[in-house]
PDB file of C-alpha atoms in Angstrom:
ATOM      1  CA  UNK N  29     -39.756-114.987 -54.352  1.00 35.00           C
ATOM      2  CA  UNK N  30     -36.038-114.834 -53.162  1.00 44.00           C
ATOM      3  CA  UNK N  31     -33.567-112.395 -54.420  1.00 49.00           C
ATOM      4  CA  UNK N  32     -30.727-114.709 -55.653  1.00 50.00           C
ATOM      5  CA  UNK N  33     -27.235-113.707 -55.596  1.00 54.00           C
ATOM      6  CA  UNK N  34     -24.785-115.721 -57.880  1.00 52.00           C
ATOM      7  CA  UNK N  35     -21.816-115.068 -55.507  1.00 56.00           C
ATOM      8  CA  UNK N  36     -23.297-116.498 -52.725  1.00 54.00           C
ATOM      9  CA  UNK N  37     -22.443-120.503 -52.691  1.00 56.00           C
ATOM     10  CA  UNK N  38     -25.979-122.599 -51.935  1.00 54.00           C
ATOM     11  CA  UNK N  39     -26.674-123.167 -48.254  1.00 52.00           C
ATOM     12  CA  UNK N  40     -28.134-126.444 -46.812  1.00 53.00           C
ATOM     13  CA  UNK N  41     -31.507-125.589 -45.057  1.00 51.00           C
ATOM     14  CA  UNK N  42     -35.135-125.745 -45.662  1.00 52.00           C
ATOM     15  CA  UNK N  43     -34.903-124.473 -49.311  1.00 54.00           C
ATOM     16  CA  UNK N  44     -32.014-124.476 -51.987  1.00 55.00           C
ATOM     17  CA  UNK N  45     -30.862-121.246 -51.023  1.00 58.00           C
ATOM     18  CA  UNK N  46     -31.522-121.966 -47.136  1.00 68.00           C
ATOM     19  CA  UNK N  47     -32.749-119.072 -44.680  1.00 77.00           C
ATOM     20  CA  UNK N  48     -32.260-115.297 -45.114  1.00 77.00           C
ATOM     21  CA  UNK N  49     -29.983-115.347 -41.899  1.00 78.00           C
ATOM     22  CA  UNK N  50     -28.110-118.352 -43.319  1.00 78.00           C
ATOM     23  CA  UNK N  51     -27.216-116.493 -46.716  1.00 76.00           C
ATOM     24  CA  UNK N  52     -26.175-113.126 -44.764  1.00 78.00           C
ATOM     25  CA  UNK N  53     -23.906-115.155 -42.222  1.00 78.00           C
ATOM     26  CA  UNK N  54     -21.943-116.379 -45.147  1.00 82.00           C
ATOM     27  CA  UNK N  55     -21.133-113.107 -46.639  1.00 82.00           C
ATOM     28  CA  UNK N  56     -17.741-112.174 -45.316  1.00 85.00           C
ATOM     29  CA  UNK N  57     -18.196-108.365 -46.329  1.00 88.00           C
ATOM     30  CA  UNK N  58     -21.508-108.378 -44.486  1.00 86.00           C
ATOM     31  CA  UNK N  59     -19.895-109.978 -41.443  1.00 86.00           C
ATOM     32  CA  UNK N  60     -17.345-107.527 -41.612  1.00 89.00           C
ATOM     33  CA  UNK N  61     -19.510-104.411 -41.542  1.00 89.00           C
ATOM     34  CA  UNK N  62     -21.716-105.832 -39.015  1.00 86.00           C
ATOM     35  CA  UNK N  63     -18.883-106.441 -36.405  1.00 89.00           C
ATOM     36  CA  UNK N  64     -17.698-102.897 -37.108  1.00 91.00           C
ATOM     37  CA  UNK N  65     -21.184-101.621 -36.680  1.00 91.00           C
ATOM     38  CA  UNK N  66     -21.342-103.557 -33.243  1.00 91.00           C
ATOM     39  CA  UNK N  67     -17.721-102.251 -32.240  1.00 91.00           C
ATOM     40  CA  UNK N  68     -18.999 -98.496 -32.948  1.00 92.00           C
ATOM     41  CA  UNK N  69     -22.159 -98.710 -31.194  1.00 92.00           C
ATOM     42  CA  UNK N  70     -20.553-100.310 -28.056  1.00 93.00           C
ATOM     43  CA  UNK N  71     -17.694 -97.849 -28.044  1.00 93.00           C
ATOM     44  CA  UNK N  72     -20.755 -95.052 -28.328  1.00 92.00           C
ATOM     45  CA  UNK N  73     -22.659 -96.615 -25.520  1.00 93.00           C
ATOM     46  CA  UNK N  74     -19.391 -96.644 -23.364  1.00 93.00           C
ATOM     47  CA  UNK N  75     -18.879 -93.175 -24.249  1.00 92.00           C
ATOM     48  CA  UNK N  76     -22.343 -92.362 -23.038  1.00 90.00           C
ATOM     49  CA  UNK N  77     -21.957 -94.003 -20.011  1.00 91.00           C
ATOM     50  CA  UNK N  78     -18.751 -92.135 -19.252  1.00 91.00           C
ATOM     51  CA  UNK N  79     -20.337 -88.788 -19.938  1.00 89.00           C
ATOM     52  CA  UNK N  80     -23.152 -89.585 -17.764  1.00 86.00           C
ATOM     53  CA  UNK N  81     -21.155 -90.447 -14.922  1.00 89.00           C
ATOM     54  CA  UNK N  82     -20.323 -86.760 -14.347  1.00 86.00           C
ATOM     55  CA  UNK N  83     -24.102 -86.388 -13.059  1.00 86.00           C
ATOM     56  CA  UNK N  84     -23.701 -89.671 -10.675  1.00 88.00           C
ATOM     57  CA  UNK N  85     -21.949 -87.428  -8.124  1.00 89.00           C
ATOM     58  CA  UNK N  86     -25.177 -85.480  -7.535  1.00 91.00           C
ATOM     59  CA  UNK N  87     -27.622 -88.723  -7.507  1.00 91.00           C
ATOM     60  CA  UNK N  88     -28.238 -87.858  -3.595  1.00 91.00           C
ATOM     61  CA  UNK N  89     -29.904 -84.765  -4.991  1.00 90.00           C
ATOM     62  CA  UNK N  90     -32.935 -86.922  -6.365  1.00 90.00           C
ATOM     63  CA  UNK N  91     -32.403 -90.150  -4.270  1.00 92.00           C
ATOM     64  CA  UNK N  92     -32.076 -88.782  -0.754  1.00 93.00           C
ATOM     65  CA  UNK N  93     -34.976 -87.512   1.522  1.00 93.00           C
ATOM     66  CA  UNK N  94     -34.669 -83.735   2.238  1.00 92.00           C
ATOM     67  CA  UNK N  95     -36.214 -84.007   5.637  1.00 91.00           C
ATOM     68  CA  UNK N  96     -34.122 -86.916   6.809  1.00 94.00           C
ATOM     69  CA  UNK N  97     -30.851 -84.839   5.688  1.00 93.00           C
ATOM     70  CA  UNK N  98     -31.598 -81.940   7.397  1.00 92.00           C
ATOM     71  CA  UNK N  99     -32.520 -83.936  10.293  1.00 92.00           C
ATOM     72  CA  UNK N 100     -29.280 -85.744  10.400  1.00 93.00           C
ATOM     73  CA  UNK N 101     -27.332 -82.184   9.789  1.00 92.00           C
ATOM     74  CA  UNK N 102     -29.461 -80.887  12.557  1.00 89.00           C
ATOM     75  CA  UNK N 103     -28.352 -83.495  14.858  1.00 91.00           C
ATOM     76  CA  UNK N 104     -24.726 -82.686  14.457  1.00 90.00           C
ATOM     77  CA  UNK N 105     -25.653 -79.451  15.953  1.00 85.00           C
ATOM     78  CA  UNK N 106     -23.858 -77.278  13.083  1.00 85.00           C
ATOM     79  CA  UNK N 107     -22.572 -73.841  13.907  1.00 79.00           C
ATOM     80  CA  UNK N 108     -24.013 -70.750  12.114  1.00 77.00           C
ATOM     81  CA  UNK N 109     -20.622 -70.896  10.055  1.00 82.00           C
ATOM     82  CA  UNK N 110     -21.532 -74.542   9.203  1.00 87.00           C
ATOM     83  CA  UNK N 111     -25.004 -73.708   8.407  1.00 85.00           C
ATOM     84  CA  UNK N 112     -23.802 -70.657   5.795  1.00 86.00           C
ATOM     85  CA  UNK N 113     -21.053 -73.213   4.147  1.00 91.00           C
ATOM     86  CA  UNK N 114     -24.260 -75.948   3.791  1.00 92.00           C
ATOM     87  CA  UNK N 115     -26.147 -73.201   2.082  1.00 91.00           C
ATOM     88  CA  UNK N 116     -23.130 -72.260   0.063  1.00 93.00           C
ATOM     89  CA  UNK N 117     -22.421 -75.781  -0.933  1.00 94.00           C
ATOM     90  CA  UNK N 118     -25.909 -76.171  -2.564  1.00 94.00           C
ATOM     91  CA  UNK N 119     -25.620 -72.608  -4.269  1.00 94.00           C
ATOM     92  CA  UNK N 120     -21.972 -74.012  -5.503  1.00 94.00           C
ATOM     93  CA  UNK N 121     -23.962 -77.089  -7.151  1.00 93.00           C
ATOM     94  CA  UNK N 122     -26.431 -74.758  -8.897  1.00 93.00           C
ATOM     95  CA  UNK N 123     -23.118 -72.744 -10.262  1.00 93.00           C
ATOM     96  CA  UNK N 124     -21.196 -75.913 -11.393  1.00 92.00           C
ATOM     97  CA  UNK N 125     -24.319 -77.583 -13.140  1.00 90.00           C
ATOM     98  CA  UNK N 126     -24.951 -74.052 -15.005  1.00 89.00           C
ATOM     99  CA  UNK N 127     -21.504 -74.153 -16.418  1.00 89.00           C
ATOM    100  CA  UNK N 128     -21.858 -77.896 -17.888  1.00 86.00           C
ATOM    101  CA  UNK N 129     -22.489 -78.053 -21.615  1.00 83.00           C
ATOM    102  CA  UNK N 130     -26.164 -78.265 -22.809  1.00 83.00           C
ATOM    103  CA  UNK N 131     -24.889 -80.375 -25.715  1.00 87.00           C
ATOM    104  CA  UNK N 132     -22.229 -83.178 -26.014  1.00 88.00           C
ATOM    105  CA  UNK N 133     -21.154 -84.971 -28.930  1.00 90.00           C
ATOM    106  CA  UNK N 134     -20.303 -88.436 -28.991  1.00 88.00           C
ATOM    107  CA  UNK N 135     -19.552 -90.200 -32.402  1.00 84.00           C
ATOM    108  CA  UNK N 136     -22.717 -89.400 -34.539  1.00 84.00           C
ATOM    109  CA  UNK N 137     -24.882 -88.933 -31.505  1.00 85.00           C
ATOM    110  CA  UNK N 138     -25.504 -85.253 -30.203  1.00 89.00           C
ATOM    111  CA  UNK N 139     -26.569 -85.598 -26.463  1.00 86.00           C
ATOM    112  CA  UNK N 140     -28.626 -82.712 -25.313  1.00 88.00           C
ATOM    113  CA  UNK N 141     -28.202 -82.602 -21.544  1.00 85.00           C
ATOM    114  CA  UNK N 142     -29.868 -79.125 -20.932  1.00 88.00           C
ATOM    115  CA  UNK N 143     -32.902 -80.563 -19.433  1.00 89.00           C
ATOM    116  CA  UNK N 144     -30.895 -82.514 -17.192  1.00 87.00           C
ATOM    117  CA  UNK N 145     -28.742 -79.840 -16.043  1.00 88.00           C
ATOM    118  CA  UNK N 146     -31.972 -77.566 -15.620  1.00 91.00           C
ATOM    119  CA  UNK N 147     -33.390 -80.407 -13.120  1.00 91.00           C
ATOM    120  CA  UNK N 148     -30.014 -80.747 -11.035  1.00 91.00           C
ATOM    121  CA  UNK N 149     -30.093 -76.855 -10.696  1.00 92.00           C
ATOM    122  CA  UNK N 150     -33.756 -77.211  -9.697  1.00 93.00           C
ATOM    123  CA  UNK N 151     -32.975 -79.680  -7.314  1.00 93.00           C
ATOM    124  CA  UNK N 152     -30.087 -78.063  -5.606  1.00 93.00           C
ATOM    125  CA  UNK N 153     -32.240 -74.711  -5.387  1.00 94.00           C
ATOM    126  CA  UNK N 154     -34.965 -77.270  -3.643  1.00 95.00           C
ATOM    127  CA  UNK N 155     -32.278 -78.593  -1.105  1.00 93.00           C
ATOM    128  CA  UNK N 156     -31.086 -74.898  -0.763  1.00 94.00           C
ATOM    129  CA  UNK N 157     -34.739 -73.498   0.183  1.00 94.00           C
ATOM    130  CA  UNK N 158     -35.636 -76.232   2.204  1.00 93.00           C
ATOM    131  CA  UNK N 159     -32.604 -76.084   4.693  1.00 90.00           C
ATOM    132  CA  UNK N 160     -33.051 -72.234   4.766  1.00 90.00           C
ATOM    133  CA  UNK N 161     -36.533 -72.576   5.525  1.00 91.00           C
ATOM    134  CA  UNK N 162     -36.192 -75.008   8.273  1.00 88.00           C
ATOM    135  CA  UNK N 163     -33.064 -72.495   9.722  1.00 84.00           C
ATOM    136  CA  UNK N 164     -35.569 -69.644   9.204  1.00 85.00           C
ATOM    137  CA  UNK N 165     -38.397 -71.527  11.169  1.00 87.00           C
ATOM    138  CA  UNK N 166     -35.945 -72.298  13.825  1.00 82.00           C
ATOM    139  CA  UNK N 167     -34.775 -68.793  14.283  1.00 79.00           C
ATOM    140  CA  UNK N 168     -38.302 -67.356  14.072  1.00 83.00           C
ATOM    141  CA  UNK N 169     -39.084 -69.818  16.964  1.00 83.00           C
ATOM    142  CA  UNK N 170     -35.752 -68.544  18.879  1.00 79.00           C
ATOM    143  CA  UNK N 171     -36.611 -64.913  18.154  1.00 80.00           C
ATOM    144  CA  UNK N 172     -39.947 -65.368  19.063  1.00 86.00           C
ATOM    145  CA  UNK N 173     -38.559 -66.535  22.854  1.00 83.00           C
ATOM    146  CA  UNK N 174     -36.205 -63.777  22.923  1.00 79.00           C
ATOM    147  CA  UNK N 175     -38.912 -61.227  22.714  1.00 84.00           C
ATOM    148  CA  UNK N 176     -41.132 -63.110  25.338  1.00 87.00           C
ATOM    149  CA  UNK N 177     -38.137 -62.781  27.627  1.00 83.00           C
ATOM    150  CA  UNK N 178     -37.566 -59.040  26.654  1.00 81.00           C
ATOM    151  CA  UNK N 179     -40.936 -58.369  27.326  1.00 87.00           C
ATOM    152  CA  UNK N 180     -41.062 -60.258  30.730  1.00 85.00           C
ATOM    153  CA  UNK N 181     -37.691 -58.251  31.865  1.00 81.00           C
ATOM    154  CA  UNK N 182     -38.797 -54.899  30.423  1.00 82.00           C
ATOM    155  CA  UNK N 183     -41.984 -55.461  32.787  1.00 84.00           C
ATOM    156  CA  UNK N 184     -39.457 -56.222  35.810  1.00 79.00           C
ATOM    157  CA  UNK N 185     -37.530 -53.394  34.813  1.00 78.00           C
ATOM    158  CA  UNK N 186     -40.466 -50.818  34.772  1.00 79.00           C
ATOM    159  CA  UNK N 187     -41.209 -51.955  38.299  1.00 77.00           C
ATOM    160  CA  UNK N 188     -41.498 -48.457  40.271  1.00 80.00           C
ATOM    161  CA  UNK N 189     -39.140 -48.126  42.905  1.00 78.00           C
ATOM    162  CA  UNK N 190     -40.185 -45.124  45.651  1.00 81.00           C
ATOM    163  CA  UNK N 191     -38.112 -43.692  47.870  1.00 81.00           C
ATOM    164  CA  UNK N 192     -36.529 -45.654  50.598  1.00 79.00           C
ATOM    165  CA  UNK N 193     -38.076 -48.970  49.108  1.00 80.00           C
ATOM    166  CA  UNK N 194     -34.477 -51.090  49.256  1.00 86.00           C
ATOM    167  CA  UNK N 195     -36.334 -54.472  48.137  1.00 84.00           C
ATOM    168  CA  UNK N 196     -37.673 -52.920  44.901  1.00 82.00           C
ATOM    169  CA  UNK N 197     -34.405 -51.511  44.163  1.00 82.00           C
ATOM    170  CA  UNK N 198     -32.580 -54.848  44.742  1.00 86.00           C
ATOM    171  CA  UNK N 199     -35.463 -56.636  42.626  1.00 84.00           C
ATOM    172  CA  UNK N 200     -34.509 -54.070  39.496  1.00 82.00           C
ATOM    173  CA  UNK N 201     -30.867 -54.160  40.029  1.00 86.00           C
ATOM    174  CA  UNK N 202     -31.113 -58.125  40.045  1.00 86.00           C
ATOM    175  CA  UNK N 203     -32.990 -57.773  37.006  1.00 85.00           C
ATOM    176  CA  UNK N 204     -30.249 -55.750  35.474  1.00 86.00           C
ATOM    177  CA  UNK N 205     -27.668 -58.314  36.221  1.00 85.00           C
ATOM    178  CA  UNK N 206     -29.644 -60.850  34.499  1.00 84.00           C
ATOM    179  CA  UNK N 207     -30.559 -59.005  31.510  1.00 82.00           C
ATOM    180  CA  UNK N 208     -26.574 -58.466  31.275  1.00 83.00           C
ATOM    181  CA  UNK N 209     -26.045 -62.202  31.824  1.00 82.00           C
ATOM    182  CA  UNK N 210     -28.169 -63.070  28.822  1.00 80.00           C
ATOM    183  CA  UNK N 211     -26.927 -60.384  26.531  1.00 80.00           C
ATOM    184  CA  UNK N 212     -24.505 -62.643  24.699  1.00 76.00           C
ATOM    185  CA  UNK N 213     -27.423 -65.420  24.480  1.00 74.00           C
ATOM    186  CA  UNK N 214     -29.833 -62.597  22.880  1.00 73.00           C
ATOM    187  CA  UNK N 215     -26.949 -61.548  20.629  1.00 75.00           C
ATOM    188  CA  UNK N 216     -26.279 -64.996  19.365  1.00 71.00           C
ATOM    189  CA  UNK N 217     -29.939 -65.533  18.759  1.00 65.00           C
ATOM    190  CA  UNK N 218     -29.950 -62.210  16.528  1.00 66.00           C
ATOM    191  CA  UNK N 219     -26.805 -63.351  14.557  1.00 67.00           C
ATOM    192  CA  UNK N 220     -28.452 -66.736  13.781  1.00 60.00           C
ATOM    193  CA  UNK N 221     -31.445 -64.899  12.618  1.00 57.00           C
ATOM    194  CA  UNK N 222     -29.256 -62.369  10.195  1.00 58.00           C
ATOM    195  CA  UNK N 223     -27.567 -65.645   8.559  1.00 58.00           C
ATOM    196  CA  UNK N 224     -30.563 -66.220   6.743  1.00 51.00           C
ATOM    197  CA  UNK N 225     -30.695 -65.543   2.880  1.00 47.00           C
TER     198      UNK N 225
END
């Protein structure tokens, strides 16, 4: 049975009172409330989108491939300072995201962004650890090469020089010159290893 409202005029429709939608559409007070509610919902939606836009600057964290990004970075032949700056950049993202509010109120909504912030911090940490691990792997390989070179040069320096053996003395002296010329290269390899976090 239909609930009849004496304030509504009769509506042309399937029955003497028309459909429920027809009856609602004719009530100006209901229409006014529906329009206000629609406006409030749209405003809240716009504010939510605006709030979420602050996280869009970090979308590369979950969209980009870490291995490809590292390869691209490595192809630019970065210096030690650039490597350090890149690692600090990831730490900066972690710190910036950590300082964001975990809650944000929009109209009657309370947005809980704690898990989103936590996820972003974890992603930034993953990027940092991946770059550091690759750097560590490369530095270890380079240091291994330096170790092999030092071992070889040490054997050359330990060559016994007997009295009057000019050739053996010249060989050892040439080895010393070679070691001196490679000294800056060796120091660079150690500097790279010391950069690692």
